[in-house]
XYZ file of C-alpha atoms in Angstrom:
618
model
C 36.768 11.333 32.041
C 34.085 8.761 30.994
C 32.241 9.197 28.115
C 28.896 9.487 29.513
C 29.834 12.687 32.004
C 29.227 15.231 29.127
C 25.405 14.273 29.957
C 26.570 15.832 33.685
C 26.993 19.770 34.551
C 24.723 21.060 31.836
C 23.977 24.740 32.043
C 20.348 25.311 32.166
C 18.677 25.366 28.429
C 21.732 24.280 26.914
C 21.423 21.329 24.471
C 22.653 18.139 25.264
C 25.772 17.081 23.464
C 25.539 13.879 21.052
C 27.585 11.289 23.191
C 31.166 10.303 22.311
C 32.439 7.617 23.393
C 36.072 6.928 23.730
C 37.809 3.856 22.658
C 37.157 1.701 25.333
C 32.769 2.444 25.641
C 31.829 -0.990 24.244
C 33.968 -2.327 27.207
C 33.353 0.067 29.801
C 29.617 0.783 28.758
C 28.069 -2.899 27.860
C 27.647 -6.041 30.470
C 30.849 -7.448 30.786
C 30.351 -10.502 28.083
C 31.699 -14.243 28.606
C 34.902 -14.531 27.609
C 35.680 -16.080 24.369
C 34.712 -19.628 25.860
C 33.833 -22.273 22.568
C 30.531 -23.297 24.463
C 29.210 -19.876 24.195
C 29.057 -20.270 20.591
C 26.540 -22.252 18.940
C 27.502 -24.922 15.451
C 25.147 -25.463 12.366
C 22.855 -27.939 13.011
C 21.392 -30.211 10.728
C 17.826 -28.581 9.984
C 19.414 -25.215 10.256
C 22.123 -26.419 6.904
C 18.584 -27.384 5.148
C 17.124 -24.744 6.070
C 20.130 -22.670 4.632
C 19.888 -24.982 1.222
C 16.212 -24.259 0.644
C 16.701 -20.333 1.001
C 19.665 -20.764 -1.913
C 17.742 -23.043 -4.344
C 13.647 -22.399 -3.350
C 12.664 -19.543 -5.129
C 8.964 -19.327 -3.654
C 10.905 -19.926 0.082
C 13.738 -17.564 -0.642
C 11.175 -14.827 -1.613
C 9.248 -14.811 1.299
C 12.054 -14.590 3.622
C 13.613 -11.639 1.752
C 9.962 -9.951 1.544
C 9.844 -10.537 5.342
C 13.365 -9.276 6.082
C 12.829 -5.716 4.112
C 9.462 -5.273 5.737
C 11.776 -5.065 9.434
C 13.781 -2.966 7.510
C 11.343 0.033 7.392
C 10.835 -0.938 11.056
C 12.223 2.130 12.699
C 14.382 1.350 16.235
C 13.023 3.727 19.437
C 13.843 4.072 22.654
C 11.145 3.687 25.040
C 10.515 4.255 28.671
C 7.881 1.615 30.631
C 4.730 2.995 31.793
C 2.594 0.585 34.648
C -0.539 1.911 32.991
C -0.300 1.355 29.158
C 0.148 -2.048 26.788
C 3.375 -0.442 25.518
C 6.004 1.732 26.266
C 6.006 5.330 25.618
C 8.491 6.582 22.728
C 10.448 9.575 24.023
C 12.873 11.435 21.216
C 15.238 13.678 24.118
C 17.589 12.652 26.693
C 20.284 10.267 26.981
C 18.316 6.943 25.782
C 17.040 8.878 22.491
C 20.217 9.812 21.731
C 22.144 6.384 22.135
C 18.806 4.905 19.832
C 19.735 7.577 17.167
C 23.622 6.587 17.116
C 23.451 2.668 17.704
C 24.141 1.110 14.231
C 25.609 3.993 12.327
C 21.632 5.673 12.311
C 19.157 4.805 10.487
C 20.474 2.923 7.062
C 22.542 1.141 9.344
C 19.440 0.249 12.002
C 17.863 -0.493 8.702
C 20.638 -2.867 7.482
C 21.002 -4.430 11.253
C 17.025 -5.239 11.290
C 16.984 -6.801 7.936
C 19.906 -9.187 8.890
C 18.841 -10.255 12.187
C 15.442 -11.488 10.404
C 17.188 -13.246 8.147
C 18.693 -15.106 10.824
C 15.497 -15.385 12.945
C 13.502 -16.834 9.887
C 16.233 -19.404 8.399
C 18.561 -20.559 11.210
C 16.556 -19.122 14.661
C 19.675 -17.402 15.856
C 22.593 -14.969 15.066
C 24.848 -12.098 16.322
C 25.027 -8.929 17.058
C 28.998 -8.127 16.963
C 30.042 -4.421 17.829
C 33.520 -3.114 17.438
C 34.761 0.156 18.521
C 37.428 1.810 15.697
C 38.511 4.505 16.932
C 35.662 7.073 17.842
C 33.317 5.101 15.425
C 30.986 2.061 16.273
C 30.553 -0.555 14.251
C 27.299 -2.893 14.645
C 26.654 -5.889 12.221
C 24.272 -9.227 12.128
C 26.035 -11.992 11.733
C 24.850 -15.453 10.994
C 26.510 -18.358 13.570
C 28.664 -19.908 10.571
C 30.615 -16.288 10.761
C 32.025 -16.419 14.339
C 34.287 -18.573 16.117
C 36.812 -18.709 18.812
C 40.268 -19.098 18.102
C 43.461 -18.817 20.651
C 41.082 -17.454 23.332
C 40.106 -15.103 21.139
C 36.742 -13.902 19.114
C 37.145 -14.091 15.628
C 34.572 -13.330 12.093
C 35.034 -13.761 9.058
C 36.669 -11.034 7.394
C 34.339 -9.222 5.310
C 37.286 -7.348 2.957
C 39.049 -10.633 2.774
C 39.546 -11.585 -1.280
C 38.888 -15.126 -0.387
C 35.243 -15.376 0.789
C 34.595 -17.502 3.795
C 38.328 -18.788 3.957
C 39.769 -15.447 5.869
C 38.842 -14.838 9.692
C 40.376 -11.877 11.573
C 40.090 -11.077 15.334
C 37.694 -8.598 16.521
C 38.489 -4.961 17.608
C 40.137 -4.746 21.278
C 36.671 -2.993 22.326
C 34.066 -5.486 21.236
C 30.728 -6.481 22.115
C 28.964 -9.893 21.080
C 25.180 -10.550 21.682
C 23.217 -13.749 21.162
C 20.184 -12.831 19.247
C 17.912 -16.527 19.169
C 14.354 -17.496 18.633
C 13.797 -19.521 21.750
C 12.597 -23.062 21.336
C 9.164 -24.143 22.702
C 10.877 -27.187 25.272
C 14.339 -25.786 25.161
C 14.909 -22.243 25.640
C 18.591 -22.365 25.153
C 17.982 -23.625 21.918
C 17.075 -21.588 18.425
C 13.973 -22.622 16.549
C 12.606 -21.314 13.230
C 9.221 -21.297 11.245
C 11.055 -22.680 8.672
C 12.034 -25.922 10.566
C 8.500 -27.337 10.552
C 7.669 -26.456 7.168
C 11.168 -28.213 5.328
C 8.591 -31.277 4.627
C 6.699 -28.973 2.142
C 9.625 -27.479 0.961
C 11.150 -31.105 0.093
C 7.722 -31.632 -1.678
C 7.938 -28.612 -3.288
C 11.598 -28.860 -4.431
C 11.037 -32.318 -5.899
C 8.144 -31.121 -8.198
C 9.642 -28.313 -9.421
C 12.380 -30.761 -10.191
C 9.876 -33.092 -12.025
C 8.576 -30.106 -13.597
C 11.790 -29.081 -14.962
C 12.881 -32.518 -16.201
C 9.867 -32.921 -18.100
C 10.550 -29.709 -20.012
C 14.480 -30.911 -20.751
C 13.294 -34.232 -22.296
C 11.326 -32.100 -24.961
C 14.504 -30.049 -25.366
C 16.734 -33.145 -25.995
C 14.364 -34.686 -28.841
C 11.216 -34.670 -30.134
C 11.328 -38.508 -30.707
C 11.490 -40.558 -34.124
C 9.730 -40.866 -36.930
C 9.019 -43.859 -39.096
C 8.474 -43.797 -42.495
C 7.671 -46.996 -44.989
C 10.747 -47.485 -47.590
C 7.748 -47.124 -50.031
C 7.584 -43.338 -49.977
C 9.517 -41.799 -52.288
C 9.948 -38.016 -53.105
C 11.585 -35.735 -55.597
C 15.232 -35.039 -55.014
C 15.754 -30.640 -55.100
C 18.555 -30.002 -57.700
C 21.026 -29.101 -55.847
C 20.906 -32.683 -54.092
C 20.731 -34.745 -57.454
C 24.368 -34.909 -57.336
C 25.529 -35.398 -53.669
C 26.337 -39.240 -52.949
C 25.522 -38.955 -49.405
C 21.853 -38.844 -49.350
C 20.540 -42.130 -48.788
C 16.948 -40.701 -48.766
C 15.450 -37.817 -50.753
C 12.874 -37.143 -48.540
C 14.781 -36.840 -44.968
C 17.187 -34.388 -46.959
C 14.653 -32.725 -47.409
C 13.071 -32.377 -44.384
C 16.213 -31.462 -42.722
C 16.712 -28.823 -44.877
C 13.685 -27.653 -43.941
C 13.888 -27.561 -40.448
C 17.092 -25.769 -40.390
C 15.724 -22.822 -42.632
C 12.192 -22.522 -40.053
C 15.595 -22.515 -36.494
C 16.948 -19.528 -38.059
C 13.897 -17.734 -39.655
C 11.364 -18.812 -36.797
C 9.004 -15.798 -37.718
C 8.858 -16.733 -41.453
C 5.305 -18.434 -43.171
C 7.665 -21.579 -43.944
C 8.086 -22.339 -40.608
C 4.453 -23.059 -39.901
C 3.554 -23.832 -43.426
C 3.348 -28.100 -43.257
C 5.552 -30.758 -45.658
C 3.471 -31.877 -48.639
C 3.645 -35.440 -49.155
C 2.654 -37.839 -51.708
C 2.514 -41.629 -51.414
C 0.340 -44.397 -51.802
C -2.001 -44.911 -48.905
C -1.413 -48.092 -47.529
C 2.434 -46.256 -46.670
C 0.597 -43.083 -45.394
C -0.870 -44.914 -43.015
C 1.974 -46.620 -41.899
C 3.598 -43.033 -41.129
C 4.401 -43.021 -36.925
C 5.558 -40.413 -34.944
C 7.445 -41.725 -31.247
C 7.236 -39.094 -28.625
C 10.318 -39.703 -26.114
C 9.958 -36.882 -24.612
C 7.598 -36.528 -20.457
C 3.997 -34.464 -20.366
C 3.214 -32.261 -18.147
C 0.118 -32.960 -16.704
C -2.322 -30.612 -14.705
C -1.876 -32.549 -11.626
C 2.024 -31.996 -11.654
C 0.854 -28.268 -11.276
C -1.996 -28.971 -8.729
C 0.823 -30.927 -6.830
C 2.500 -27.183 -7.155
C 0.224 -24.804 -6.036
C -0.785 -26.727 -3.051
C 2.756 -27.205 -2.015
C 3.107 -23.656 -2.552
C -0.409 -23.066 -0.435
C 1.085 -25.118 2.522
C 4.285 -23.241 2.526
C 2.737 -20.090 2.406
C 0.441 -20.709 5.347
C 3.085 -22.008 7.568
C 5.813 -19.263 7.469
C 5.383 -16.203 9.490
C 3.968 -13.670 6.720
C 0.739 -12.834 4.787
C -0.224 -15.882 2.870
C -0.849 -13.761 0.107
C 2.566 -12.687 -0.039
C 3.201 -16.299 -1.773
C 0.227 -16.959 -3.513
C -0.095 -13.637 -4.654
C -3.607 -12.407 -3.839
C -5.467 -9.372 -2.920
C -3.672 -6.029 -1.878
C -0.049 -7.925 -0.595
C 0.851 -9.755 -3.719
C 4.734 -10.406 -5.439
C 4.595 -6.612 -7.552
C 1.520 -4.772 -5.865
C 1.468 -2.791 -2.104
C 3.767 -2.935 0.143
C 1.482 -1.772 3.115
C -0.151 -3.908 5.112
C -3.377 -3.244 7.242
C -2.823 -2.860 11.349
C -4.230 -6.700 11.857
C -1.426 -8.307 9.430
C 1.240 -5.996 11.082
C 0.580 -7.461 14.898
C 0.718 -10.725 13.669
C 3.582 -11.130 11.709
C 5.963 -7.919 11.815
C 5.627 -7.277 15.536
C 6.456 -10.646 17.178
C 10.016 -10.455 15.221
C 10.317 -7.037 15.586
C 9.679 -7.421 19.715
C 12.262 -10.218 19.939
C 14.903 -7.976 18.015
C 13.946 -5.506 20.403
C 14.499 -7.730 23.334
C 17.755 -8.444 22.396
C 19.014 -4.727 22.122
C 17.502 -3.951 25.333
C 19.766 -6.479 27.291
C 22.617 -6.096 24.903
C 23.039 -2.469 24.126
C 20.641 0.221 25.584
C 20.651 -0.840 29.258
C 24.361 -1.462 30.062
C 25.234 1.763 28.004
C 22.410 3.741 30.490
C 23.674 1.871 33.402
C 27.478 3.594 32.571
C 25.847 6.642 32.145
C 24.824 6.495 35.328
C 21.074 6.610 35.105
C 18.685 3.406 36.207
C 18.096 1.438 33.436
C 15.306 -0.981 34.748
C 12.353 1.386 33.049
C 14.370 1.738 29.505
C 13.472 -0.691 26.571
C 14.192 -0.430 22.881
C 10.828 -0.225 21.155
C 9.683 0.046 17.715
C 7.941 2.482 15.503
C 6.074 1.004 12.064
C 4.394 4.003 11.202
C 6.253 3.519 7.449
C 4.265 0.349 7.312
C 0.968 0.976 8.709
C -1.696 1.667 5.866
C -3.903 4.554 7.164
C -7.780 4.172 6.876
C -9.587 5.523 4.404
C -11.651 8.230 6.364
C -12.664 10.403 3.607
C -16.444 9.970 3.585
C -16.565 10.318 7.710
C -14.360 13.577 7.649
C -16.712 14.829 5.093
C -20.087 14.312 7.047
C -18.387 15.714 10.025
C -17.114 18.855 8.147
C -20.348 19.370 6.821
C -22.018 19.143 10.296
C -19.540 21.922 11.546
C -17.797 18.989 13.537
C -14.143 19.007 12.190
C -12.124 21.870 11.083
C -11.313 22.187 7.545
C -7.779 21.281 8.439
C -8.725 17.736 9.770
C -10.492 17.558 6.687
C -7.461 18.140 4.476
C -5.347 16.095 6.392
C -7.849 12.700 6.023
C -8.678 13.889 2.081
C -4.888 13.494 1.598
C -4.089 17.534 1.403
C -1.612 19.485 2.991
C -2.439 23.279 4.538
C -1.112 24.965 1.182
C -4.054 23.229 -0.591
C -6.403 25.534 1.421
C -8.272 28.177 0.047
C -7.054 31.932 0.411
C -9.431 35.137 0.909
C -10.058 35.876 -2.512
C -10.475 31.726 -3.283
C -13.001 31.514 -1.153
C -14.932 34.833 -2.549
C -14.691 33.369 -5.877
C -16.529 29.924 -4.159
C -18.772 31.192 -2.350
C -19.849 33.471 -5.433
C -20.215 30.271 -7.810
C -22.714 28.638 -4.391
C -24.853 31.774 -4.722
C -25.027 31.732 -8.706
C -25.996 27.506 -9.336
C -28.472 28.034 -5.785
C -29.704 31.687 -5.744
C -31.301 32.379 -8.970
C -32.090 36.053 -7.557
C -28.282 36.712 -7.077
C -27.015 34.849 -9.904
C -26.686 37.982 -12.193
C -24.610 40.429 -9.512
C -22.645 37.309 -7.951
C -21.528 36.336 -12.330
C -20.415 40.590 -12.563
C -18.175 40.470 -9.515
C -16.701 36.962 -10.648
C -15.849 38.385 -14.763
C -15.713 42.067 -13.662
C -18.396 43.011 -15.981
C -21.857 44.234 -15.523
C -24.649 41.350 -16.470
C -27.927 42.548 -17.045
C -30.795 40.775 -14.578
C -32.998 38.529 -16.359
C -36.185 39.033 -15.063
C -38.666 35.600 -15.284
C -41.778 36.387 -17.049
C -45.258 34.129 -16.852
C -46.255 32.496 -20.212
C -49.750 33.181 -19.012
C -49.145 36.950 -19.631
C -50.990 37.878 -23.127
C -48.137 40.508 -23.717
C -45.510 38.251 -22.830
C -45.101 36.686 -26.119
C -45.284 39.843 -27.857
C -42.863 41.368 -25.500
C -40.238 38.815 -25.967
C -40.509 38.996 -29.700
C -39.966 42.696 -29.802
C -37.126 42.084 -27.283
C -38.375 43.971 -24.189
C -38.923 42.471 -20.958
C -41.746 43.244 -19.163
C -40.959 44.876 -15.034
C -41.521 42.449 -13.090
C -45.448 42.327 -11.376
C -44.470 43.878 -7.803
C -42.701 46.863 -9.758
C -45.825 47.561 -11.709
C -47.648 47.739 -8.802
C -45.615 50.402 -7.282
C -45.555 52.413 -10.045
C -49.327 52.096 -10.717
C -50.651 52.090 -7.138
C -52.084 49.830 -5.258
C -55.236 47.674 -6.645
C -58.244 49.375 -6.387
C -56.930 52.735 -6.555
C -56.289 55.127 -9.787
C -52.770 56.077 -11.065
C -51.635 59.334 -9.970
C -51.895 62.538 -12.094
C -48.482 62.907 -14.414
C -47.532 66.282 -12.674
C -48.317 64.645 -9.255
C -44.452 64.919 -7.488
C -42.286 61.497 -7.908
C -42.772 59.456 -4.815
C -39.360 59.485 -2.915
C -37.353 55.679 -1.345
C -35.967 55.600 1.428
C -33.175 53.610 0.896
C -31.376 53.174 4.528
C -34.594 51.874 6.051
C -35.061 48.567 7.350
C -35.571 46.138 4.496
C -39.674 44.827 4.472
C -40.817 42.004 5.499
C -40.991 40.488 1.612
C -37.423 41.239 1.940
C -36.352 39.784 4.832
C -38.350 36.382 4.198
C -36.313 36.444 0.636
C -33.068 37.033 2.065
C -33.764 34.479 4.759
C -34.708 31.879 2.075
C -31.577 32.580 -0.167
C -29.216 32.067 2.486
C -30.935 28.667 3.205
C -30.690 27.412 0.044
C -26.695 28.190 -0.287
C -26.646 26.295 3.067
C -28.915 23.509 1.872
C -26.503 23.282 -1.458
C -23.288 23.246 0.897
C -24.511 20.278 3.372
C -23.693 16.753 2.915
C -26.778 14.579 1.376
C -27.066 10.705 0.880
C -28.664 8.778 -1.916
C -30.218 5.215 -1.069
C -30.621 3.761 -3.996
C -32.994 0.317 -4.084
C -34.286 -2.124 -6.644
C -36.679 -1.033 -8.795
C -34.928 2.804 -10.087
C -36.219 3.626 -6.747
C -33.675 6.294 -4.770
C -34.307 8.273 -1.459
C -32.485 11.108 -0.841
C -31.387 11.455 2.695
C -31.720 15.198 3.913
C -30.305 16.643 6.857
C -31.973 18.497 9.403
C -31.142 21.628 8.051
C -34.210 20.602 5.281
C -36.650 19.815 7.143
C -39.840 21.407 6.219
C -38.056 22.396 3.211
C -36.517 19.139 1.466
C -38.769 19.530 -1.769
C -36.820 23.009 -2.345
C -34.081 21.452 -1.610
C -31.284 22.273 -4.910
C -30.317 18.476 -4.067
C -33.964 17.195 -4.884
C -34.281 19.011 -7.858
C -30.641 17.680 -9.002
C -31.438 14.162 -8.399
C -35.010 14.262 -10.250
C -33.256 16.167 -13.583
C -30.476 13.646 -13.037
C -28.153 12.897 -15.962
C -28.097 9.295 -17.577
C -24.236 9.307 -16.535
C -24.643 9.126 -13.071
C -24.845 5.521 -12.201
C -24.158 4.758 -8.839
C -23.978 0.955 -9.906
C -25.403 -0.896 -7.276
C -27.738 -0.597 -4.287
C -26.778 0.926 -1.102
C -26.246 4.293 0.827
C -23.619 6.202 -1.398
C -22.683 10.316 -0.829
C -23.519 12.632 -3.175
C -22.844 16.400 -3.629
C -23.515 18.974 -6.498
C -20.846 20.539 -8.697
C -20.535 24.531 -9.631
C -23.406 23.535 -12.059
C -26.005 22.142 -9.785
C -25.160 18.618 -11.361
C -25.705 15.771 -8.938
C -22.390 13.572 -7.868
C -22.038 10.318 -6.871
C -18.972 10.466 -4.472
C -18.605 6.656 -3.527
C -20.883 4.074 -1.194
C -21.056 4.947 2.708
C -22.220 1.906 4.622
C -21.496 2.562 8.144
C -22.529 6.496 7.677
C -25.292 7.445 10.728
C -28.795 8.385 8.638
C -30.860 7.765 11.741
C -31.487 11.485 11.880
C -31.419 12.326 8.241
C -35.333 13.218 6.216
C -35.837 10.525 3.436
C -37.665 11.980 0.219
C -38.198 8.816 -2.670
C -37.622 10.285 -5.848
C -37.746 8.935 -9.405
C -34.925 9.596 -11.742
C -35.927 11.140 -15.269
C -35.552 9.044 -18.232
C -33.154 10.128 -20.855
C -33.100 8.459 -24.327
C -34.619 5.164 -22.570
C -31.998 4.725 -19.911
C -33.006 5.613 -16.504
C -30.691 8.041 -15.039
C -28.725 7.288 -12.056
């Protein structure tokens, strides 16, 4: 039975069955390749052996190809059905396709492996192969470069990778065996391969030679510092334990070479900075010369460098920052790259590898399955490699308009769902709101939050006469509206003391005193809770932005009242529109700027910033 029948005769709702292939798939399954003919195989040309040389001995060239190769590596391997309607195909993750995707190579460390290879062989040389062998009921894919296959008695052959002689051993493939052509077309010549890196050897020969110079000039100062000529005239004291020995011709070069070998082997010693005294007449100090032998290094030699390197760097296929080391993509910082850098660089390789698989493995394997392979394509996913916008502030504004759900707003802020609040979390928040913007509630929203009763304070007028005295003696006057209902209304006498208590009733409708407070408490907690802006201009001058929620009431607002009893630590640092929002204290905080954030609609109030110990707060 063929391998691809267990995809027939499936019971309804049953899962399909991974596909396994029998010995003979690669034949059966693939395109029928050319037969091992020697003109089907390409030789080493001359650029491509450079080419080769440069990777081995350029450091700056070698590290950009490997940088570019493990970038495809996290490039994940899809398959993909054509749709007339979109720029690319549509990923699908069931059915026969998906499942010959999630087994070609081994999965995905070997995809990952595979990808890597071929773009080494697509950045140096311009071409390589894709070899698969069938052993026994496992498939083995690998990249290999065009110096590792040959024909040989009618017969594919590689170089055997277990062989204890490297590069002198060749075995014949498996008797199930696939071989693809995997080539970066050339511009005139399509048969032919063709390589970034064939343009740019120039600069890399330029490059080579000054690191060269570079490296010469730092060996001369290695093999000697030079000579130095001194005047037979100079004389100097012979150490004791050289008054005897016949072999010094010259007291004072015995001397220095003892020196010199004590400062080699104690380098970190005072002795070996400390300088030779020595005492002669002048007319022979003067005749003291030191030769220098040895090559400087200039600052042009390195100028000569770093524009070499700057050439190189803009004509491979990568970020140039990759070689020269600036911004986000540099030799030790992020691996990410932004959407823009990704289309230009990682998906033209990453489509040709693609290319290659879908003529050379996923459509003759769906054609012996028996489905149409004309709309299949291998396709590729860099999701690892995208670097998500930062959509923070946005996802903020809109949660605070009622415009996003809380978990949209997690999900941009970097959260997952267990980060959100439970029932009694959000009791305990929305208790703290009431206490730092309803002064009225503060005292009874404090007792539920410590479990202990919290006696109201009750604000009192300074202009009161007895207020003073009152607070002294410790008792707080009731406030005015309660003396008022105790005493009766203006005008009118208190009643008698054995005149019957007036009774409350309680379950009544609240007044309308009541109503208007209530109505103002609950818009100040939503006030408190709604995203504000801070424009801050030249001068100490800041607006705050309100929403529409304050209009009519922005000079209540807890947010104006924050930023005008600001704190000489907030410092926004420079002009512009930045976010703000208050803490469990009713402090004002700076979140970060917002340029693009809509305040077409939002109620500007200019406010002046208190001054603190001289320093204008921001």
């Amino acid at each position: 039975m063929p391998w691809y029948d267990v995809f027939r005769g499936r019971t309804p709702g049953e899962p399909a069955p991974l596909p396994q292939p029998p010995p003979d798939a690669l034949t059966a399954a693939a395109a029928p390749p050319r037969g091992p003919e020697t003109k089907f195989l390409r030789r080493t040309e001359a650029w491509q052996e450079e080419v080769w040389r440069f990777h081995e001995t350029l450091g700056e060239f070698n590290f950009g190809v490997d940088w570019l190769a493990n970038m495809l590596s996290r490039v994940r391997l899809r398959a993909a059905r054509l749709k007339p309607d979109s720029d690319e195909p549509e990923i699908v993750t069931t059915g026969t396709a998906a499942e010959l995707m999630m087994l070609f190579g081994g999965g995905v460390a070997g995809q990952s492996q595979l990808m890597r290879r071929l773009t080494v062989q697509l950045s140096l040389p311009g071409e390589g192969y894709l070899v698969g062998e069938q052993d026994g009921k496992v498939e083995r894919w690998q990249a290999r470069s065009v110096d590792e296959v040959r024909v040989q008695s009618g017969k594919y052959q590689v170089m055997d990778e277990e062989s204890a002689v490297t590069g002198q051993d060749w075995r014949d493939l498996a008797p199930d065996h696939h071989v693809v052509r995997v080539w970066r077309p050339h511009g005139r010549y399509f048969h032919m391969a063709d390589s970034p890196a064939r343009s740019a050897r120039e600069i890399m020969r330029e490059l080579e030679l000054v690191n060269r110079k570079i490296a010469a000039e730092y060996l001369s100062r290695l093999a000697s510092a030079g000579l130095v000529l001194l005047p037979d005239e100079l004389s100097f004291p012979v150490r004791e334990e050289f008054a005897d020995d016949p072999d010094i011709g010259n007291p004072l070069m015995a001397e220095w070479i003892e020196i010199a070998a004590t400062a080699i082997q104690n380098p970190g010693t005072a002795s070996a900075v400390v300088p030779i005294p020595l005492v002669g007449p002048a007319d022979a100090i003067d005749k003291v010369k030191h030769i220098d032998f040895t090559l400087k290094i200039d600052d042009k030699t390195i100028e000569k460098r770093d524009s070499a390197i700057k050439r190189l760097a803009t004509k491979l296929d990568m970020p140039a920052e990759v070689l020269l080391g600036m911004g986000d993509v540099n030799h030790w910082g992020a691996w990410q790259l932004e959407e823009s850098g990704l289309k230009t660089h990682i998906a033209p390789v990453a489509e040709l590898i693609c290319d290659a698989l879908t003529r050379g493995y996923l459509q003759p394997r769906l054609e012996a399955s028996g489905e149409d392979p004309a709309a299949w394509v291998v396709w590729y996913d860099m999701s690892e490699l995208a670097l998500s916008p930062d959509r923070s502030g946005n996802a903020t504004l809109a949660y605070d308009r009622l415009e996003i759900s809380g978990a949209a707003l997690r999900r941009e802020l970097g959260f997952d769902e267990d980060d959100a609040p439970k029932d009694d979390e959000l009791k305990r928040q929305a208790l703290k709101v009431i206490i730092k913007t309803l002064p009225s509630g503060a005292a009874s929203a404090l007792a539920q939050l410590i479990g202990e009763d919290v006696p109201q304070i009750v604000p009192v007028s300074p202009q009161d006469p007895g207020t003073a005295e009152a607070v002294q003696q410790g008792d707080t006057p009731p406030p005015e509206s309660e003396q008022q209902s105790a005493e009766g209304p203006p005008g009118r006498s208190a009643p008698p003391d054995d005149a019957p208590a007036p009774t409350q009733d309680r379950t009544g409708p609240p007044s309308r005193d009541q109503q208007a407070t209530a109505d103002r408490a609950q818009l100040l907690v939503q006030q408190a809770r709604t995203q504000h802006m801070l424009r801050v201009g030249a001068g100490n001058r800041w607006d705050l932005l309100h929403p529409v929620l304050c209009s009519e009431h922005e000079y209540s607002c807890p947010f104006t009242h924050a930023v005008a009893t600001a704190a000489p630590s907030v410092r926004p640092g420079s002009s512009g529109t930045y976010l703000c929002h208050m803490d469990s204290f009713g402090r004002l905080i700076i979140d970060g700027r917002s340029p693009y954030a809509d305040t077409t609609s939002m109620i500007s109030t200019s406010l002046t910033p208190r001054v603190v110990n001289g320093h204008a707060a921001r």
